[in-house]
Coordinates of C-alpha atoms and ligand atoms in Angstrom, one line a residue:
M8 CA 14.7 52.6 2.3
D9 CA 14.4 56.3 1.5
K10 CA 11.5 58.5 2.7
F11 CA 10.2 61.9 1.7
I12 CA 9.4 64.6 4.2
I13 CA 7.0 67.2 2.8
E14 CA 6.0 70.5 4.3
G15 CA 2.7 71.3 2.6
G16 CA 0.8 74.4 1.6
K17 CA 3.3 75.8 -0.9
P18 CA 1.7 76.8 -4.2
L19 CA 3.8 75.2 -7.1
R20 CA 5.0 77.7 -9.7
G21 CA 7.1 77.4 -12.8
E22 CA 8.0 75.1 -15.6
V23 CA 8.3 71.3 -15.6
T24 CA 9.8 69.2 -18.4
I25 CA 7.9 65.9 -18.7
S26 CA 10.2 62.8 -19.0
G27 CA 9.8 60.0 -21.5
A28 CA 7.0 57.5 -20.9
K29 CA 8.1 54.5 -18.7
N30 CA 5.3 52.4 -20.1
A31 CA 6.3 53.1 -23.7
A32 CA 10.0 52.6 -23.0
L33 CA 9.7 49.1 -21.4
P34 CA 8.1 47.3 -24.4
I35 CA 10.3 49.2 -26.8
L36 CA 13.5 48.2 -25.0
C37 CA 12.2 44.6 -25.1
S38 CA 11.6 45.0 -28.9
S39 CA 15.4 45.3 -29.2
I40 CA 15.5 41.5 -28.9
L41 CA 14.0 41.4 -32.4
A42 CA 16.6 43.5 -34.0
Q43 CA 19.8 42.2 -35.8
E44 CA 21.7 45.4 -35.0
R45 CA 22.3 48.2 -32.5
C46 CA 19.2 50.2 -31.3
T47 CA 19.4 53.8 -30.0
Y48 CA 16.6 55.1 -27.9
A49 CA 16.2 58.8 -26.8
N50 CA 14.0 60.2 -24.1
I51 CA 14.4 57.2 -21.9
P52 CA 13.6 58.2 -18.2
K53 CA 16.1 57.3 -15.5
L54 CA 14.0 55.0 -13.5
R55 CA 14.3 51.8 -11.5
D56 CA 12.1 49.9 -13.8
I57 CA 14.2 50.8 -16.8
S58 CA 17.2 49.5 -15.0
T59 CA 15.3 46.4 -14.2
I60 CA 14.5 45.8 -17.8
T61 CA 18.1 46.4 -18.9
D62 CA 19.1 43.9 -16.3
V63 CA 16.7 41.4 -17.7
L64 CA 18.0 42.1 -21.3
A65 CA 21.5 41.8 -20.0
T66 CA 20.9 38.2 -18.7
L67 CA 19.7 37.4 -22.3
G68 CA 22.9 38.9 -23.8
V69 CA 21.5 42.4 -24.9
H70 CA 24.4 44.6 -24.1
T71 CA 23.9 48.2 -22.9
E72 CA 26.5 50.2 -24.7
S73 CA 25.7 53.5 -23.0
W74 CA 23.0 55.3 -21.2
Q75 CA 23.8 59.0 -21.2
N76 CA 21.5 62.1 -21.2
N77 CA 18.4 60.0 -21.4
T78 CA 19.7 58.1 -24.6
L79 CA 20.1 54.3 -24.2
V80 CA 22.2 52.3 -26.8
L81 CA 21.4 48.6 -26.8
D82 CA 23.3 46.0 -28.8
P83 CA 21.3 42.8 -29.3
S84 CA 23.8 41.1 -31.5
G85 CA 25.1 38.8 -28.7
I86 CA 21.9 37.2 -27.4
H87 CA 22.9 33.8 -26.1
A88 CA 20.4 33.0 -23.3
F89 CA 16.6 32.8 -23.3
D90 CA 15.8 32.8 -19.6
A91 CA 14.2 35.7 -17.5
P92 CA 14.7 34.7 -13.9
Y93 CA 12.2 35.0 -11.0
E94 CA 14.5 37.5 -9.2
L95 CA 14.1 40.1 -11.8
V96 CA 10.6 39.3 -13.1
K97 CA 9.1 39.4 -9.6
S98 CA 10.3 43.0 -9.2
M99 CA 8.6 44.1 -12.4
R100 CA 5.8 42.4 -14.2
A101 CA 6.6 44.1 -17.6
S102 CA 9.5 41.7 -17.8
I103 CA 7.0 39.3 -19.3
L104 CA 7.3 41.5 -22.5
V105 CA 10.6 39.6 -23.4
L106 CA 8.5 36.4 -24.1
G107 CA 6.9 37.4 -27.4
P108 CA 10.2 38.8 -28.9
L109 CA 12.3 35.7 -27.7
L110 CA 9.9 33.3 -29.2
A111 CA 9.6 35.1 -32.4
R112 CA 13.3 35.5 -33.0
F113 CA 14.8 32.4 -31.4
G114 CA 11.9 30.0 -31.1
K115 CA 12.4 29.5 -27.3
A116 CA 11.9 31.4 -24.0
K117 CA 11.7 30.6 -20.3
V118 CA 10.2 33.4 -18.4
S119 CA 9.2 33.4 -14.7
L120 CA 5.5 33.8 -14.0
P121 CA 5.2 37.3 -12.5
G122 CA 3.1 36.2 -9.6
G123 CA 0.9 38.4 -7.5
C124 CA 1.0 42.2 -7.4
S125 CA -0.2 44.7 -4.9
I126 CA -3.0 46.0 -7.2
G127 CA -4.6 42.7 -8.1
V128 CA -4.0 39.1 -9.4
R129 CA -2.9 40.3 -12.9
P130 CA -2.7 36.9 -14.8
I131 CA -1.0 36.6 -18.2
D132 CA -3.4 34.0 -19.6
M133 CA -4.3 36.2 -22.6
H134 CA -0.6 36.5 -23.6
L135 CA -0.2 32.8 -23.4
K136 CA -3.4 31.7 -25.2
A137 CA -2.6 34.1 -28.1
L138 CA 1.0 32.8 -28.5
A139 CA -0.3 29.2 -28.5
K140 CA -2.6 30.2 -31.2
M141 CA 0.3 31.3 -33.2
G142 CA 1.8 27.9 -32.8
A143 CA 3.9 28.1 -29.6
D144 CA 4.1 25.1 -27.3
I145 CA 3.6 26.5 -23.8
A146 CA 4.1 24.7 -20.5
I147 CA 4.1 26.1 -17.0
S148 CA 6.7 24.3 -14.8
H149 CA 8.1 25.2 -11.3
G150 CA 6.8 28.8 -11.7
Y151 CA 8.2 29.4 -15.2
V152 CA 6.5 29.7 -18.6
I153 CA 8.4 27.5 -20.9
A154 CA 7.7 28.2 -24.5
S155 CA 9.1 26.9 -27.8
A156 CA 8.0 27.2 -31.5
Q157 CA 9.4 26.1 -34.8
G158 CA 8.7 29.6 -36.2
L159 CA 5.5 31.4 -35.2
T160 CA 2.6 31.5 -37.6
G161 CA 0.3 34.5 -38.1
A162 CA -3.2 34.0 -36.6
R163 CA -6.5 35.8 -35.8
I164 CA -6.2 36.7 -32.0
V165 CA -9.3 38.0 -30.2
F166 CA -8.9 39.6 -26.9
D167 CA -12.2 39.6 -24.9
T168 CA -11.0 42.6 -22.9
P169 CA -8.2 44.8 -24.0
T170 CA -4.8 44.0 -22.5
V171 CA -1.9 46.5 -22.9
G172 CA 0.9 44.0 -22.2
G173 CA -0.9 41.2 -24.1
T174 CA -1.4 43.4 -27.2
E175 CA 2.3 44.4 -27.0
N176 CA 3.7 41.0 -26.6
I177 CA 1.6 39.6 -29.5
M178 CA 2.4 42.5 -31.8
M179 CA 6.0 42.0 -31.3
A180 CA 5.8 38.3 -31.7
A181 CA 3.9 38.7 -35.0
T182 CA 6.5 40.9 -36.7
L183 CA 8.6 37.9 -37.3
A184 CA 5.8 35.3 -37.7
R185 CA 4.9 33.6 -41.0
G186 CA 2.0 35.4 -42.6
K187 CA -0.6 37.8 -41.4
T188 CA -1.8 38.2 -37.6
V189 CA -4.9 40.2 -36.9
I190 CA -5.5 41.3 -33.3
E191 CA -9.0 42.1 -32.5
G192 CA -10.1 43.8 -29.2
A193 CA -6.6 45.2 -29.1
A194 CA -5.7 47.8 -26.4
R195 CA -5.4 51.3 -27.9
E196 CA -3.1 53.1 -25.5
P197 CA -0.6 55.6 -27.0
E198 CA 2.3 53.3 -25.8
I199 CA 1.0 50.7 -28.2
F200 CA 1.1 53.1 -31.1
D201 CA 4.6 54.2 -30.1
L202 CA 5.8 50.6 -30.0
A203 CA 4.3 50.0 -33.5
C204 CA 6.1 53.1 -34.8
V205 CA 9.5 51.8 -33.6
L206 CA 8.8 48.4 -34.9
N207 CA 7.7 49.8 -38.3
K208 CA 10.9 51.9 -38.4
M209 CA 12.9 48.6 -37.8
G210 CA 11.2 47.2 -40.9
A211 CA 8.0 45.6 -39.5
C212 CA 4.6 45.9 -41.3
I213 CA 2.0 46.9 -38.7
Q214 CA -1.2 48.7 -39.4
G215 CA -4.0 49.9 -37.1
A216 CA -2.1 50.3 -33.9
G217 CA -4.0 52.7 -31.7
E218 CA -7.2 51.2 -33.0
S219 CA -9.0 48.1 -31.8
T220 CA -7.9 45.9 -34.7
I221 CA -4.2 45.7 -35.6
T222 CA -2.9 43.8 -38.6
I223 CA 0.7 42.7 -38.7
D224 CA 2.2 41.1 -41.8
G225 CA 5.4 39.0 -40.7
V226 CA 8.7 39.9 -42.2
D227 CA 12.0 37.9 -42.2
S228 CA 14.1 40.1 -40.1
L229 CA 14.2 43.5 -38.3
N230 CA 17.0 46.2 -38.4
G231 CA 18.5 48.4 -35.7
V232 CA 16.8 51.8 -35.1
E233 CA 17.1 55.2 -33.8
Y234 CA 13.9 56.4 -32.0
S235 CA 12.8 58.9 -29.4
I236 CA 9.9 57.8 -27.2
I237 CA 6.7 59.7 -26.3
P238 CA 6.4 61.8 -23.2
D239 CA 4.8 60.2 -20.1
R240 CA 1.1 60.9 -19.9
I241 CA 0.7 59.8 -16.4
E242 CA 3.5 62.1 -15.1
T243 CA 1.9 64.9 -17.0
G244 CA -1.4 64.2 -15.3
T245 CA 0.3 64.0 -12.0
F246 CA 1.8 67.4 -12.3
L247 CA -1.6 68.9 -13.5
V248 CA -3.1 67.6 -10.3
A249 CA 0.0 69.0 -8.3
A250 CA -0.8 72.5 -9.6
A251 CA -4.5 72.1 -8.9
I252 CA -4.0 70.7 -5.3
T253 CA -1.6 73.5 -4.3
K254 CA -3.5 76.3 -6.1
G255 CA -0.4 76.8 -8.2
T256 CA 0.4 77.6 -11.8
L257 CA 2.6 75.5 -13.9
T258 CA 3.7 75.1 -17.5
L259 CA 4.3 71.6 -18.5
K260 CA 6.8 71.2 -21.5
N261 CA 7.7 68.3 -23.8
T262 CA 4.3 66.7 -23.4
R263 CA 1.4 65.6 -25.5
A264 CA -2.0 67.1 -24.7
D265 CA -3.8 64.9 -27.2
Q266 CA -2.9 61.8 -25.3
I267 CA -4.5 62.9 -22.1
S268 CA -7.9 64.4 -23.2
A269 CA -9.8 62.3 -20.7
I270 CA -7.6 63.6 -17.8
I271 CA -7.9 67.2 -19.0
D272 CA -11.6 66.9 -19.4
K273 CA -12.1 65.7 -15.8
L274 CA -9.9 68.3 -14.3
Q275 CA -11.7 71.0 -16.2
D276 CA -15.0 69.6 -14.9
M277 CA -13.5 70.1 -11.5
G278 CA -12.8 73.8 -12.1
V279 CA -9.1 73.5 -13.0
E280 CA -8.1 76.1 -15.6
I281 CA -6.0 74.3 -18.4
R282 CA -4.7 75.7 -21.6
V283 CA -3.0 73.8 -24.4
E284 CA -0.3 75.5 -26.4
N285 CA 0.7 73.6 -29.7
N286 CA -0.1 70.3 -28.2
N287 CA 3.3 69.8 -26.5
E288 CA 2.9 72.5 -23.9
I289 CA 0.2 72.7 -21.2
F290 CA -0.6 75.6 -18.9
V291 CA -2.4 74.9 -15.7
N292 CA -3.9 77.4 -13.1
G293 CA -5.2 75.8 -10.0
N294 CA -6.2 79.0 -8.3
H295 CA -9.9 78.2 -8.5
D296 CA -12.5 76.6 -6.3
L297 CA -12.6 72.8 -6.9
K298 CA -15.9 70.9 -7.6
A299 CA -16.8 67.3 -7.0
V300 CA -16.3 64.8 -9.8
Q301 CA -17.5 61.4 -11.1
V302 CA -14.7 59.2 -12.5
E303 CA -14.7 55.7 -13.8
T304 CA -11.4 54.2 -15.0
V305 CA -11.6 52.5 -18.4
P306 CA -9.2 51.5 -21.1
Y307 CA -7.8 54.3 -23.4
P308 CA -9.0 56.7 -24.6
G309 CA -11.0 56.7 -21.3
F310 CA -9.8 57.8 -17.9
P311 CA -6.6 55.8 -17.0
T312 CA -6.4 53.6 -14.0
D313 CA -2.9 54.9 -13.5
M314 CA -4.4 58.4 -12.6
Q315 CA -7.1 57.0 -10.3
A316 CA -5.2 57.5 -7.1
Q317 CA -4.0 61.1 -8.0
I318 CA -7.5 62.4 -9.0
M319 CA -8.8 60.8 -5.8
A320 CA -6.4 62.9 -3.8
L321 CA -7.7 66.0 -5.6
A322 CA -11.3 65.1 -5.1
C323 CA -10.6 64.7 -1.4
V324 CA -10.2 68.6 -1.3
A325 CA -13.0 69.5 -3.7
E326 CA -16.4 70.8 -2.6
G327 CA -19.1 68.2 -2.6
V328 CA -19.3 64.4 -3.0
S329 CA -17.3 62.7 -5.7
S330 CA -17.4 59.1 -6.8
I331 CA -14.4 57.2 -8.2
T332 CA -14.8 53.7 -9.7
E333 CA -12.0 51.4 -10.6
T334 CA -12.9 48.8 -13.3
I335 CA -9.4 47.7 -14.4
F336 CA -7.8 46.2 -11.3
E337 CA -9.6 44.7 -8.4
N338 CA -7.3 45.9 -5.5
R339 CA -6.3 49.3 -6.4
F340 CA -7.5 51.3 -3.4
M341 CA -4.5 50.7 -1.2
H342 CA -4.1 54.6 -0.9
V343 CA -7.5 54.9 0.7
P344 CA -6.6 54.1 4.2
E345 CA -3.4 56.2 4.0
L346 CA -5.4 59.2 2.5
M347 CA -7.8 58.8 5.4
R348 CA -4.9 59.0 7.9
M349 CA -4.3 62.5 6.3
G350 CA -7.9 63.6 7.1
A351 CA -9.7 62.5 3.9
D352 CA -13.4 61.5 4.1
L353 CA -13.6 58.3 2.1
E354 CA -15.9 55.3 2.0
E355 CA -15.2 52.2 0.0
R356 CA -18.2 50.6 -1.7
G357 CA -17.0 47.7 -3.7
P358 CA -15.3 49.1 -6.9
T359 CA -16.3 52.7 -5.9
V360 CA -14.9 55.1 -3.4
I361 CA -17.3 57.9 -2.2
V362 CA -15.3 61.0 -1.5
R363 CA -16.7 63.7 0.7
G364 CA -14.6 66.8 0.3
V365 CA -12.7 68.3 3.2
R366 CA -11.0 71.7 3.3
R367 CA -7.5 70.4 3.4
F368 CA -5.3 67.4 4.1
Q369 CA -3.4 67.2 7.4
G370 CA 0.2 66.1 7.5
A371 CA 0.8 62.6 8.9
S372 CA 3.1 59.5 8.6
V373 CA 2.0 57.4 5.8
M374 CA 3.3 54.4 3.8
A375 CA 3.5 54.2 0.0
T376 CA 2.1 50.9 -1.3
D377 CA 2.5 51.0 -5.0
L378 CA 3.6 53.4 -7.7
R379 CA 0.6 55.5 -8.3
A380 CA -0.7 55.2 -4.7
S381 CA 2.7 56.9 -3.7
A382 CA 1.9 59.7 -6.2
S383 CA -1.4 60.3 -4.5
L384 CA 0.3 60.6 -1.1
I385 CA 2.8 63.1 -2.5
L386 CA 0.0 65.2 -3.8
A387 CA -2.0 65.0 -0.5
A388 CA 1.1 66.0 1.3
L389 CA 1.8 69.0 -0.9
N390 CA -1.7 70.3 0.1
A391 CA -1.5 69.3 3.7
S392 CA -1.1 71.5 6.7
G393 CA 2.0 70.6 8.6
H394 CA 4.5 68.0 7.5
T395 CA 4.0 64.6 6.1
E396 CA 6.6 61.6 6.1
I397 CA 6.1 59.2 3.2
R398 CA 7.8 55.9 3.8
R399 CA 8.8 53.4 1.1
I400 CA 9.0 55.8 -1.6
Y401 CA 11.1 53.3 -3.7
H402 CA 7.8 52.6 -5.4
L403 CA 7.9 56.1 -6.7
D404 CA 11.4 55.9 -8.0
R405 CA 10.2 52.9 -10.2
G406 CA 8.0 55.3 -12.3
Y407 CA 8.7 59.0 -11.7
E408 CA 12.0 60.4 -12.8
A409 CA 13.7 62.7 -10.2
L410 CA 10.3 63.7 -8.8
D411 CA 11.8 65.3 -5.6
Q412 CA 14.2 67.4 -7.8
K413 CA 11.4 68.4 -10.1
L414 CA 9.1 69.4 -7.2
K415 CA 11.8 71.3 -5.5
R416 CA 12.5 73.4 -8.6
I417 CA 8.8 74.6 -8.7
G418 CA 8.7 75.6 -5.0
A419 CA 7.7 72.4 -3.1
D420 CA 9.4 71.8 0.3
V421 CA 10.4 68.2 -0.2
V422 CA 13.4 66.5 1.5
R423 CA 14.5 62.9 0.7
E424 CA 15.9 61.2 3.7
R425 CA 18.1 58.3 2.6
G426 CA 18.3 54.8 4.0
T427 CA 15.5 55.0 6.6
L428 CA 12.8 52.4 7.1
Ligands
LIG521 C1 -0.3 48.2 -18.3 C2 0.5 49.3 -17.7 C3 -0.1 49.6 -16.3 C4 -1.6 50.0 -16.4 C5 -2.3 48.9 -17.1 C6 -3.8 49.2 -17.5 C7 2.8 48.8 -18.5 C8 4.1 48.4 -18.1 N1 1.8 48.7 -17.5 O1 -0.2 47.0 -17.5 O2 0.6 50.7 -15.8 O3 -2.1 50.1 -15.2 O4 -1.7 48.5 -18.4 O5 -3.8 50.4 -18.3 O6 2.4 49.3 -19.6 N2 -5.5 40.7 -17.7 C9 -5.8 39.3 -17.7 N3 -5.1 38.4 -18.4 C10 -4.0 38.7 -19.1 C11 -3.7 40.1 -19.1 C12 -4.4 41.1 -18.4 O7 -6.8 38.9 -17.0 O8 -3.5 37.8 -19.8 C13 -6.3 41.6 -16.9 C14 -5.4 42.3 -15.8 O9 -5.4 41.5 -14.6 C15 -6.1 43.7 -15.7 C16 -6.6 44.0 -17.1 O10 -6.5 42.7 -17.8 O11 -7.3 43.5 -14.8 C17 -5.7 45.0 -17.8 O12 -4.4 44.5 -17.8 P1 -3.3 44.9 -18.9 O13 -3.9 45.9 -19.8 O14 -2.7 43.7 -19.4 O15 -2.2 45.7 -17.9 P2 -0.7 45.5 -18.0 O16 -0.2 45.5 -19.4 O17 -0.2 44.5 -17.0

């Protein structure tokens, strides 16, 4: 397993080009199952999660024709299998997003239950209940969801709490269902809007994506498509924090400021200077004193849970007492003990972490535990005095494209040591 060694204290300066959004790419690649013809997707980040989903799709018979310069070409015309095996699903929960498309197009699917996950239980009950309401027969057997349908039927689906993956699965399933589906209480994340855009370009009839009620009128078939996916808002947020935590100045290119308003607002509250140029370019100057902040993670358009660990790292070196409350996942504070090993003053009180600001992190040996927790440790290390070793950074490679390369280009002292435990 690779590790990072970071010598902290270097202000980051320069330009960063933000990669395509992992969480938009994953459902969009799954939506190729619905198409009759070849699909070409641009701005796909080179990430382990993307390879995992193309492996899942390959087991079904979706052929990867090429993947060059971040453009991925998939040919779904040879789909011959309907099973997503445990070995692949266990390494990435988003594999469950093949369920809705398989059921809608072929009337059958067998997908491993994803099982536990380091940040919480994360059930898929809402996905299954909604598909059952659309006429699917669903059984759980030997750790697999086994689903079949003689053609799905449109239905009124009400989600009590917004689920990103659930909304995506049902939206995809409904594109080929008979009649109208209305999803109430839908998640409103930009990745859902992006998925709806690609599906509509394929010939689907979806209205209201990005709002809490989505209406889908089923159609008979969907075409191939060419589509470029949105920039990654969490990568953008992570680089904003990287500038702030190193007192650097960065220009972030190929991004979307309108999709990260909640992140920009909180960072500005903390004293970080941020200027937006034409929505797709953001300038950040971290050379200001940082103030404490109160953050609560909530569904979009609120502050995202996927930025909770990163803003906590920043709050650790801000003046005063911050509080950070996680409301989406029950076990998403795995970074807390690791940040404390680096000198942070943190106290967990149920879903809230009280952060008492210290002047600076201290380098130490730490262990990455999940994707966004890893990002918070990198940020802490960039600020720290001395050097930090971060083990198990394979978590990071799941979701940040070439992060070490990007950081090096803007002045960070980062070394990737390969193959160490
Ligand atoms: C997606 C994102 C993930 C992000 C999360 C919340 C992808 C690939 N992943 O995950 O990065 O952190 O949204 O913004 O896009 N829940 C249930 N039953 C269900 C479904 C969800 O109880 O059937 C619960 C979950 O356990 C969680 C909450 O609902 O507590 C939100 O989960 P959900 O929005 O579904 O997250 P994911 O789609 O898994």
